[in-house]
Amino acid sequence: MHIDLEGLSVELSRGRSEVEGWASSVKKQFDEYKNSNKNLLKAYADHMKSLDEKEKILRAKLNQKEEVLSRYQEEIAKRTEVVEELERKEAPLREHLYELKNENEEYTEKLEESVQRHERIKKELEYKKKDSERGLAYFEERLGMKLRKVDGDSILFVFSCIDPRDPDREFAFQLRITDRYEVVKCSPQVENVDELERRLNFQEGGGKGYRRVMEFILAMRRKFKETLYQ
């Protein structure tokens, strides 16, 4: 039996080529399918990642809203407690307000009395100052004394003709006249001014105001003269 080896070899070679071509075609199709699936998987993974991020954002916003809602609920509860407490205290507060109103009326009456008393004292002080000024004017020419207004409630008494060696030398004291007499300055300094001031403000047996002022002025002049021999 004769076998055509050459023809068989050709057939085998052609068959091999066809198989290789088919295998190459299948491999190409498989690679394309694989790449296509890979892209789909990547797109799916990206989409899922985007969904996860959106879900996180939505959950964060939801948590924030829940926290805000919770705070509102707490604030409403607190305000409700405050309102209830105020309602419980309303009656005592009204009673206290009524008491304050009565107290205010009493205070207004006392204030009016105080204003009237102040006006009386003011008039008395004005009279006292005028009374004192009348007595002081009597001594100006006789004692070489001058009066100088220092401020609203003080008078400066300036003496000359005390020092024989210097008749123009000035001796002075400042007397403040309010609800009492007070020596606030003295030049030169003399002794026992406090005692003289006490007698000026109070004298047993009474006596007119200008008389005490005149006696005080004479006493101060004597005190200034005593400084010449110290």
mmCIF file of C-alpha atoms in Angstrom:
data_model
loop_
_atom_site.group_PDB
_atom_site.id
_atom_site.type_symbol
_atom_site.label_atom_id
_atom_site.label_comp_id
_atom_site.label_asym_id
_atom_site.label_seq_id
_atom_site.Cartn_x
_atom_site.Cartn_y
_atom_site.Cartn_z
ATOM 1 C CA MET A 1 0.000 0.000 0.000
ATOM 2 C CA HIS A 2 1.461 3.356 -1.036
ATOM 3 C CA ILE A 3 1.009 6.413 1.309
ATOM 4 C CA ASP A 4 1.509 9.895 -0.051
ATOM 5 C CA LEU A 5 3.671 11.280 2.717
ATOM 6 C CA GLU A 6 4.282 14.531 0.967
ATOM 7 C CA GLY A 7 0.614 15.208 0.536
ATOM 8 C CA LEU A 8 -0.043 14.184 4.121
ATOM 9 C CA SER A 9 2.648 16.607 5.316
ATOM 10 C CA VAL A 10 1.050 19.381 3.323
ATOM 11 C CA GLU A 11 -2.354 18.600 4.839
ATOM 12 C CA LEU A 12 -0.923 18.523 8.312
ATOM 13 C CA SER A 13 0.848 21.833 7.770
ATOM 14 C CA ARG A 14 -2.343 23.413 6.476
ATOM 15 C CA GLY A 15 -4.319 21.977 9.393
ATOM 16 C CA ARG A 16 -1.784 23.276 11.858
ATOM 17 C CA SER A 17 -1.977 26.726 10.284
ATOM 18 C CA GLU A 18 -5.756 26.734 10.506
ATOM 19 C CA VAL A 19 -5.647 25.622 14.142
ATOM 20 C CA GLU A 20 -3.070 28.299 14.983
ATOM 21 C CA GLY A 21 -5.158 30.893 13.186
ATOM 22 C CA TRP A 22 -8.269 29.811 15.038
ATOM 23 C CA ALA A 23 -6.381 29.804 18.361
ATOM 24 C CA SER A 24 -5.013 33.271 17.646
ATOM 25 C CA SER A 25 -8.485 34.513 16.798
ATOM 26 C CA VAL A 26 -9.923 32.988 19.970
ATOM 27 C CA LYS A 27 -7.088 34.464 22.057
ATOM 28 C CA LYS A 28 -7.677 37.878 20.524
ATOM 29 C CA GLN A 29 -11.382 37.663 21.233
ATOM 30 C CA PHE A 30 -10.637 36.513 24.793
ATOM 31 C CA ASP A 31 -8.196 39.405 25.339
ATOM 32 C CA GLU A 32 -10.734 41.867 24.018
ATOM 33 C CA TYR A 33 -13.380 40.332 26.255
ATOM 34 C CA LYS A 34 -10.984 40.421 29.197
ATOM 35 C CA ASN A 35 -10.074 44.083 28.584
ATOM 36 C CA SER A 36 -13.740 44.927 28.157
ATOM 37 C CA ASN A 37 -14.576 43.227 31.451
ATOM 38 C CA LYS A 38 -11.622 44.948 33.112
ATOM 39 C CA ASN A 39 -12.901 48.373 32.030
ATOM 40 C CA LEU A 40 -16.401 47.469 33.170
ATOM 41 C CA LEU A 41 -15.072 46.344 36.554
ATOM 42 C CA LYS A 42 -13.051 49.570 36.934
ATOM 43 C CA ALA A 43 -16.063 51.663 35.986
ATOM 44 C CA TYR A 44 -18.197 49.685 38.433
ATOM 45 C CA ALA A 45 -15.559 50.095 41.169
ATOM 46 C CA ASP A 46 -15.359 53.872 40.525
ATOM 47 C CA HIS A 47 -19.129 54.095 40.579
ATOM 48 C CA MET A 48 -19.313 52.189 43.876
ATOM 49 C CA LYS A 49 -16.578 54.414 45.346
ATOM 50 C CA SER A 50 -18.512 57.521 44.298
ATOM 51 C CA LEU A 51 -21.666 56.056 45.838
ATOM 52 C CA ASP A 52 -19.774 55.328 49.084
ATOM 53 C CA GLU A 53 -18.504 58.920 49.249
ATOM 54 C CA LYS A 54 -21.971 60.304 48.586
ATOM 55 C CA GLU A 55 -23.362 57.983 51.239
ATOM 56 C CA LYS A 56 -20.768 59.242 53.750
ATOM 57 C CA ILE A 57 -21.645 62.880 52.940
ATOM 58 C CA LEU A 58 -25.366 62.180 53.258
ATOM 59 C CA ARG A 59 -24.820 60.325 56.551
ATOM 60 C CA ALA A 60 -22.713 63.243 57.878
ATOM 61 C CA LYS A 61 -25.426 65.738 56.915
ATOM 62 C CA LEU A 62 -28.064 63.503 58.441
ATOM 63 C CA ASN A 63 -26.049 63.270 61.679
ATOM 64 C CA GLN A 64 -25.660 67.070 61.735
ATOM 65 C CA LYS A 65 -29.383 67.558 61.259
ATOM 66 C CA GLU A 66 -30.095 65.024 63.981
ATOM 67 C CA GLU A 67 -27.715 66.871 66.314
ATOM 68 C CA VAL A 68 -29.365 70.216 65.497
ATOM 69 C CA LEU A 69 -32.780 68.676 66.008
ATOM 70 C CA SER A 70 -31.635 67.217 69.321
ATOM 71 C CA ARG A 71 -30.342 70.629 70.464
ATOM 72 C CA TYR A 72 -33.601 72.268 69.436
ATOM 73 C CA GLN A 73 -35.520 69.679 71.398
ATOM 74 C CA GLU A 74 -33.309 70.268 74.453
ATOM 75 C CA GLU A 75 -33.723 74.053 74.108
ATOM 76 C CA ILE A 76 -37.486 73.680 73.770
ATOM 77 C CA ALA A 77 -37.524 71.507 76.893
ATOM 78 C CA LYS A 78 -35.457 74.087 78.813
ATOM 79 C CA ARG A 79 -37.629 76.970 77.679
ATOM 80 C CA THR A 80 -40.711 75.019 78.585
ATOM 81 C CA GLU A 81 -39.286 74.522 82.090
ATOM 82 C CA VAL A 82 -38.493 78.234 82.321
ATOM 83 C CA VAL A 83 -42.006 79.189 81.254
ATOM 84 C CA GLU A 84 -43.502 76.792 83.767
ATOM 85 C CA GLU A 85 -41.230 78.154 86.488
ATOM 86 C CA LEU A 86 -42.169 81.733 85.596
ATOM 87 C CA GLU A 87 -45.824 80.818 85.728
ATOM 88 C CA ARG A 88 -45.281 79.357 89.209
ATOM 89 C CA LYS A 89 -43.503 82.551 90.315
ATOM 90 C CA GLU A 90 -45.925 84.971 88.691
ATOM 91 C CA ALA A 91 -48.194 85.359 91.699
ATOM 92 C CA PRO A 92 -45.358 86.047 94.215
ATOM 93 C CA LEU A 93 -43.802 88.493 91.744
ATOM 94 C CA ARG A 94 -47.049 90.389 91.397
ATOM 95 C CA GLU A 95 -47.280 90.599 95.166
ATOM 96 C CA HIS A 96 -43.669 91.765 95.386
ATOM 97 C CA LEU A 97 -44.331 94.377 92.688
ATOM 98 C CA TYR A 98 -47.243 95.681 94.709
ATOM 99 C CA GLU A 99 -45.004 95.935 97.778
ATOM 100 C CA LEU A 100 -42.331 97.765 95.756
ATOM 101 C CA LYS A 101 -44.945 100.200 94.511
ATOM 102 C CA ASN A 102 -45.967 100.980 98.096
ATOM 103 C CA GLU A 103 -42.327 101.345 99.112
ATOM 104 C CA ASN A 104 -41.733 103.686 96.177
ATOM 105 C CA GLU A 105 -44.624 105.867 97.276
ATOM 106 C CA GLU A 106 -43.217 105.989 100.803
ATOM 107 C CA TYR A 107 -39.750 106.807 99.437
ATOM 108 C CA THR A 108 -41.228 109.603 97.289
ATOM 109 C CA GLU A 109 -42.883 111.109 100.360
ATOM 110 C CA LYS A 110 -39.624 110.898 102.328
ATOM 111 C CA LEU A 111 -37.724 112.415 99.410
ATOM 112 C CA GLU A 112 -40.114 115.345 99.277
ATOM 113 C CA GLU A 113 -39.676 115.834 103.033
ATOM 114 C CA SER A 114 -35.901 115.670 102.585
ATOM 115 C CA VAL A 115 -36.009 118.274 99.803
ATOM 116 C CA GLN A 116 -38.091 120.572 101.984
ATOM 117 C CA ARG A 117 -35.710 120.057 104.906
ATOM 118 C CA HIS A 118 -32.770 120.797 102.616
ATOM 119 C CA GLU A 119 -34.405 124.020 101.480
ATOM 120 C CA ARG A 120 -34.921 125.049 105.115
ATOM 121 C CA ILE A 121 -31.289 124.302 105.942
ATOM 122 C CA LYS A 122 -30.169 126.198 102.847
ATOM 123 C CA LYS A 123 -32.152 129.258 103.914
ATOM 124 C CA GLU A 124 -30.750 128.986 107.438
ATOM 125 C CA LEU A 125 -27.208 128.810 106.063
ATOM 126 C CA GLU A 126 -27.796 131.808 103.820
ATOM 127 C CA TYR A 127 -29.087 133.750 106.808
ATOM 128 C CA LYS A 128 -26.111 132.575 108.858
ATOM 129 C CA LYS A 129 -23.666 133.746 106.194
ATOM 130 C CA LYS A 130 -25.385 137.133 105.853
ATOM 131 C CA ASP A 131 -25.480 137.484 109.635
ATOM 132 C CA SER A 132 -21.769 136.702 109.809
ATOM 133 C CA GLU A 133 -20.915 139.071 106.990
ATOM 134 C CA ARG A 134 -22.734 141.920 108.787
ATOM 135 C CA GLY A 135 -20.624 141.360 111.880
ATOM 136 C CA LEU A 136 -17.429 141.022 109.848
ATOM 137 C CA ALA A 137 -17.978 144.247 107.960
ATOM 138 C CA TYR A 138 -17.984 146.095 111.306
ATOM 139 C CA PHE A 139 -14.356 145.084 111.920
ATOM 140 C CA GLU A 140 -12.851 145.760 108.512
ATOM 141 C CA GLU A 141 -11.947 149.401 109.132
ATOM 142 C CA ARG A 142 -11.116 149.088 112.852
ATOM 143 C CA LEU A 143 -8.822 146.032 112.655
ATOM 144 C CA GLY A 144 -7.115 146.688 109.337
ATOM 145 C CA MET A 145 -8.893 143.601 108.079
ATOM 146 C CA LYS A 146 -9.836 142.718 104.520
ATOM 147 C CA LEU A 147 -12.191 140.018 103.320
ATOM 148 C CA ARG A 148 -11.569 138.004 100.174
ATOM 149 C CA LYS A 149 -14.021 135.491 98.737
ATOM 150 C CA VAL A 150 -12.057 132.298 98.055
ATOM 151 C CA ASP A 151 -14.780 130.033 96.713
ATOM 152 C CA GLY A 152 -18.494 129.405 97.122
ATOM 153 C CA ASP A 153 -18.373 128.673 100.868
ATOM 154 C CA SER A 154 -15.093 130.156 102.151
ATOM 155 C CA ILE A 155 -13.856 133.621 103.164
ATOM 156 C CA LEU A 156 -10.231 134.672 103.555
ATOM 157 C CA PHE A 157 -9.566 137.071 106.471
ATOM 158 C CA VAL A 158 -6.436 139.176 105.946
ATOM 159 C CA PHE A 159 -5.052 141.357 108.791
ATOM 160 C CA SER A 160 -2.429 144.081 108.662
ATOM 161 C CA CYS A 161 -1.162 146.607 111.239
ATOM 162 C CA ILE A 162 -0.224 143.745 113.600
ATOM 163 C CA ASP A 163 3.581 143.775 113.326
ATOM 164 C CA PRO A 164 4.898 147.195 114.492
ATOM 165 C CA ARG A 165 8.116 146.598 112.555
ATOM 166 C CA ASP A 166 6.205 145.899 109.331
ATOM 167 C CA PRO A 167 2.637 147.285 109.446
ATOM 168 C CA ASP A 168 1.954 146.062 105.892
ATOM 169 C CA ARG A 169 2.766 142.459 106.763
ATOM 170 C CA GLU A 170 -0.300 140.287 106.254
ATOM 171 C CA PHE A 171 -1.669 137.623 108.626
ATOM 172 C CA ALA A 172 -4.507 135.493 107.250
ATOM 173 C CA PHE A 173 -6.832 132.593 107.867
ATOM 174 C CA GLN A 174 -9.486 130.995 105.661
ATOM 175 C CA LEU A 175 -12.886 130.222 107.199
ATOM 176 C CA ARG A 176 -15.249 127.788 105.528
ATOM 177 C CA ILE A 177 -18.938 128.422 106.276
ATOM 178 C CA THR A 178 -21.297 125.489 105.707
ATOM 179 C CA ASP A 179 -23.513 123.987 108.388
ATOM 180 C CA ARG A 180 -20.603 124.824 110.710
ATOM 181 C CA TYR A 181 -17.510 127.061 110.788
ATOM 182 C CA GLU A 182 -14.153 125.512 109.925
ATOM 183 C CA VAL A 183 -10.649 127.022 109.645
ATOM 184 C CA VAL A 184 -9.083 125.383 106.601
ATOM 185 C CA LYS A 185 -5.910 127.528 106.291
ATOM 186 C CA CYS A 186 -3.909 129.749 108.608
ATOM 187 C CA SER A 187 -0.731 131.762 107.906
ATOM 188 C CA PRO A 188 1.245 131.906 110.070
ATOM 189 C CA GLN A 189 0.155 128.890 112.101
ATOM 190 C CA VAL A 190 -1.188 129.643 115.571
ATOM 191 C CA GLU A 191 -1.910 127.487 118.592
ATOM 192 C CA ASN A 192 -5.299 126.229 119.863
ATOM 193 C CA VAL A 193 -7.231 126.964 116.675
ATOM 194 C CA ASP A 194 -9.347 123.868 117.280
ATOM 195 C CA GLU A 195 -10.516 125.229 120.622
ATOM 196 C CA LEU A 196 -11.393 128.615 119.130
ATOM 197 C CA GLU A 197 -13.246 126.874 116.319
ATOM 198 C CA ARG A 198 -15.203 124.756 118.827
ATOM 199 C CA ARG A 199 -16.300 127.877 120.716
ATOM 200 C CA LEU A 200 -17.336 129.529 117.461
ATOM 201 C CA ASN A 201 -19.599 126.603 116.572
ATOM 202 C CA PHE A 202 -21.046 126.166 120.074
ATOM 203 C CA GLN A 203 -21.420 128.543 122.968
ATOM 204 C CA GLU A 204 -23.255 127.815 126.201
ATOM 205 C CA GLY A 205 -26.065 130.267 126.861
ATOM 206 C CA GLY A 206 -26.609 130.862 123.150
ATOM 207 C CA GLY A 207 -25.793 134.273 121.741
ATOM 208 C CA LYS A 208 -26.210 135.791 118.321
ATOM 209 C CA GLY A 209 -24.121 134.340 115.509
ATOM 210 C CA TYR A 210 -22.335 137.552 114.538
ATOM 211 C CA ARG A 211 -21.230 138.069 118.150
ATOM 212 C CA ARG A 212 -19.479 134.691 118.169
ATOM 213 C CA VAL A 213 -17.887 135.468 114.797
ATOM 214 C CA MET A 214 -16.604 138.838 116.084
ATOM 215 C CA GLU A 215 -15.200 137.200 119.195
ATOM 216 C CA PHE A 216 -13.515 134.550 117.011
ATOM 217 C CA ILE A 217 -11.957 137.192 114.745
ATOM 218 C CA LEU A 218 -10.599 139.126 117.732
ATOM 219 C CA ALA A 219 -9.221 135.918 119.208
ATOM 220 C CA MET A 220 -7.476 135.016 115.927
ATOM 221 C CA ARG A 221 -5.987 138.511 115.715
ATOM 222 C CA ARG A 222 -4.616 138.142 119.246
ATOM 223 C CA LYS A 223 -3.180 134.725 118.267
ATOM 224 C CA PHE A 224 -1.424 136.300 115.278
ATOM 225 C CA LYS A 225 -0.013 139.022 117.549
ATOM 226 C CA GLU A 226 1.298 136.366 119.967
ATOM 227 C CA THR A 227 3.381 134.862 117.132
ATOM 228 C CA LEU A 228 5.489 138.028 117.144
ATOM 229 C CA TYR A 229 6.865 137.106 120.591
ATOM 230 C CA GLN A 230 7.461 133.393 120.016
#
